[in-house]
Amino acid sequence: MEKKIKEQLNAQVVVVKDAYGDGRHVRYIDVVSSAFEGASAVNRQRMVYKAIWEELQTTVHAVDQMTTRTPAEAAVNR
């Protein structure tokens, strides 16, 4: 999933934490991408979900938390 998100959103940082190691329950996804510039929080999440749509239909049962930031937002929150 990290690779798909990184490629489709040209992301600088992608972290996917699996809750139980089975790939079905994702504890959190953290993405930093300039593709999020000007997008609302909801639209940012939609962009990430679109990137992993295949996994959501087959493997992944749930995503508990998602953080989506632009590079500027990530720099402020360091």
XYZ file of N, CA and C in Angstrom:
234
model
N 0.813 -1.188 0.000
C 0.000 0.000 0.000
C 0.860 1.257 0.000
N 1.956 1.231 0.770
C 2.814 2.412 0.819
C 3.290 2.796 -0.574
N 3.703 1.800 -1.345
C 4.212 2.059 -2.695
C 3.130 2.684 -3.578
N 1.927 2.145 -3.531
C 0.826 2.677 -4.344
C 0.509 4.120 -3.983
N 0.428 4.397 -2.696
C 0.126 5.757 -2.249
C 1.236 6.706 -2.692
N 2.475 6.280 -2.478
C 3.617 7.130 -2.831
C 3.621 7.445 -4.324
N 3.388 6.431 -5.143
C 3.415 6.625 -6.589
C 2.238 7.463 -7.078
N 1.039 7.160 -6.622
C -0.148 7.837 -7.146
C -0.292 9.271 -6.653
N 0.237 9.561 -5.475
C 0.126 10.915 -4.934
C 1.461 11.656 -4.953
N 2.477 11.034 -5.551
C 3.813 11.630 -5.582
C 4.193 12.115 -4.178
N 3.983 11.247 -3.208
C 4.147 11.598 -1.797
C 5.608 11.590 -1.371
N 5.946 12.535 -0.518
C 7.283 12.594 0.046
C 7.436 11.602 1.194
N 6.369 11.408 1.964
C 6.384 10.490 3.102
C 5.095 9.683 3.100
N 5.237 8.369 3.287
C 4.073 7.498 3.466
C 4.418 6.487 4.553
N 3.596 6.439 5.587
C 3.761 5.451 6.650
C 2.425 4.742 6.825
N 2.463 3.411 6.718
C 1.272 2.597 6.941
C 1.593 1.645 8.083
N 0.830 1.712 9.152
C 1.046 0.857 10.322
C -0.085 -0.154 10.418
N 0.273 -1.411 10.263
C -0.675 -2.516 10.343
C -0.880 -2.880 11.815
N -2.113 -2.991 12.243
C -2.421 -3.231 13.653
C -1.981 -4.608 14.138
N -2.211 -5.641 13.344
C -1.965 -7.005 13.816
C -0.987 -7.790 12.955
N -0.436 -7.165 11.932
C 0.511 -7.849 11.065
C -0.136 -8.731 10.022
N -1.462 -8.674 9.922
C -2.151 -9.521 8.947
C -2.544 -8.764 7.679
N -2.296 -7.453 7.656
C -2.619 -6.653 6.483
C -4.090 -6.310 6.338
N -4.923 -6.727 7.264
C -6.365 -6.500 7.155
C -6.843 -5.288 7.953
N -6.160 -4.995 9.036
C -6.599 -3.896 9.898
C -5.457 -2.886 10.023
N -5.620 -1.732 9.403
C -4.580 -0.710 9.399
C -4.834 0.266 10.547
N -3.857 0.387 11.421
C -3.981 1.288 12.573
C -3.953 2.740 12.112
N -2.982 3.089 11.262
C -2.961 4.457 10.729
C -2.197 4.541 9.417
N -2.538 5.568 8.664
C -1.830 5.928 7.442
C -1.457 7.397 7.583
N -0.186 7.699 7.370
C 0.310 9.078 7.422
C 0.921 9.397 6.065
N 0.433 10.457 5.417
C 0.907 10.815 4.082
C 1.248 12.299 4.035
N 2.420 12.601 3.477
C 2.816 13.983 3.206
C 2.988 14.098 1.702
N 2.190 14.971 1.086
C 2.226 15.115 -0.366
C 1.829 16.524 -0.787
N 2.516 17.041 -1.779
C 2.142 18.348 -2.327
C 0.836 18.255 -3.107
N 0.394 17.050 -3.427
C -0.893 16.856 -4.117
C -2.062 17.318 -3.249
N -1.838 17.449 -1.945
C -2.895 17.873 -1.028
C -3.085 19.391 -0.978
N -2.203 20.142 -1.622
C -2.298 21.611 -1.612
C -3.685 22.048 -2.066
N -4.357 22.828 -1.251
C -5.657 23.378 -1.601
C -6.835 22.428 -1.456
N -6.584 21.182 -1.067
C -7.664 20.195 -0.925
C -8.163 20.170 0.518
N -9.459 19.939 0.676
C -10.034 19.815 2.016
C -9.579 18.500 2.649
N -9.762 18.373 3.943
C -9.386 17.145 4.650
C -10.119 15.937 4.072
N -11.383 16.098 3.766
C -12.173 14.999 3.201
C -11.640 14.608 1.827
N -11.336 15.582 0.992
C -10.823 15.271 -0.340
C -9.433 14.653 -0.287
N -8.637 15.038 0.682
C -7.315 14.420 0.858
C -7.481 12.934 1.182
N -8.396 12.626 2.093
C -8.627 11.223 2.436
C -9.166 10.457 1.238
N -10.029 11.076 0.473
C -10.540 10.425 -0.737
C -9.407 10.085 -1.693
N -8.437 10.982 -1.813
C -7.294 10.742 -2.694
C -6.507 9.511 -2.239
N -6.314 9.386 -0.932
C -5.586 8.231 -0.397
C -6.403 6.959 -0.604
N -7.695 7.011 -0.286
C -8.545 5.832 -0.473
C -8.592 5.405 -1.940
N -8.589 6.358 -2.849
C -8.584 6.030 -4.276
C -7.306 5.276 -4.645
N -6.184 5.681 -4.052
C -4.908 5.030 -4.338
C -4.884 3.579 -3.865
N -5.611 3.278 -2.789
C -5.597 1.910 -2.240
C -6.947 1.210 -2.408
N -7.741 1.653 -3.358
C -9.084 1.116 -3.560
C -9.087 -0.405 -3.717
N -8.155 -0.936 -4.474
C -8.107 -2.388 -4.692
C -7.930 -3.131 -3.368
N -7.033 -2.658 -2.522
C -6.807 -3.293 -1.223
C -8.036 -3.187 -0.331
N -8.737 -2.062 -0.415
C -9.947 -1.892 0.390
C -11.052 -2.854 -0.043
N -11.051 -3.250 -1.288
C -12.060 -4.176 -1.799
C -11.719 -5.632 -1.508
N -10.437 -5.915 -1.256
C -10.021 -7.304 -1.089
C -9.398 -7.592 0.271
N -8.316 -6.928 0.599
C -7.513 -7.276 1.767
C -7.846 -6.483 3.021
N -7.856 -5.169 2.903
C -7.980 -4.297 4.077
C -9.428 -4.219 4.547
N -9.614 -4.509 5.821
C -10.946 -4.459 6.428
C -11.251 -3.070 6.983
N -10.232 -2.415 7.580
C -10.475 -1.121 8.218
C -9.202 -0.288 8.281
N -9.386 1.031 8.268
C -8.318 1.996 8.524
C -8.789 2.836 9.708
N -8.069 2.754 10.828
C -8.483 3.461 12.045
C -8.269 4.968 11.962
N -7.113 5.376 11.439
C -6.770 6.796 11.454
C -5.953 7.137 10.218
N -6.157 8.349 9.703
C -5.389 8.808 8.563
C -4.994 10.264 8.783
N -3.716 10.548 8.559
C -3.208 11.911 8.623
C -2.699 12.274 7.241
N -3.184 13.385 6.704
C -2.763 13.843 5.384
C -2.283 15.280 5.517
N -1.025 15.518 5.103
C -0.442 16.851 5.247
C 0.314 17.248 3.990
N 0.370 18.546 3.759
C 1.233 19.072 2.710
C 2.646 19.144 3.289
N 3.667 19.286 2.450
C 5.024 19.432 2.987
C 5.152 20.633 3.937
N 4.477 21.737 3.635
C 4.532 22.916 4.513
C 3.901 22.616 5.868
N 2.780 21.904 5.874
C 2.125 21.532 7.133
C 3.000 20.580 7.935
N 3.660 19.663 7.259
C 4.538 18.710 7.936
C 5.733 19.427 8.560
N 6.256 20.446 7.878
C 7.399 21.195 8.397
C 7.036 21.951 9.670
N 5.823 22.465 9.744
C 5.358 23.201 10.924
C 5.152 22.260 12.102
N 4.709 21.041 11.832
C 4.359 20.081 12.888
C 5.501 19.166 13.291
N 6.709 19.502 12.958
C 7.837 18.627 13.321
C 8.147 18.686 14.773
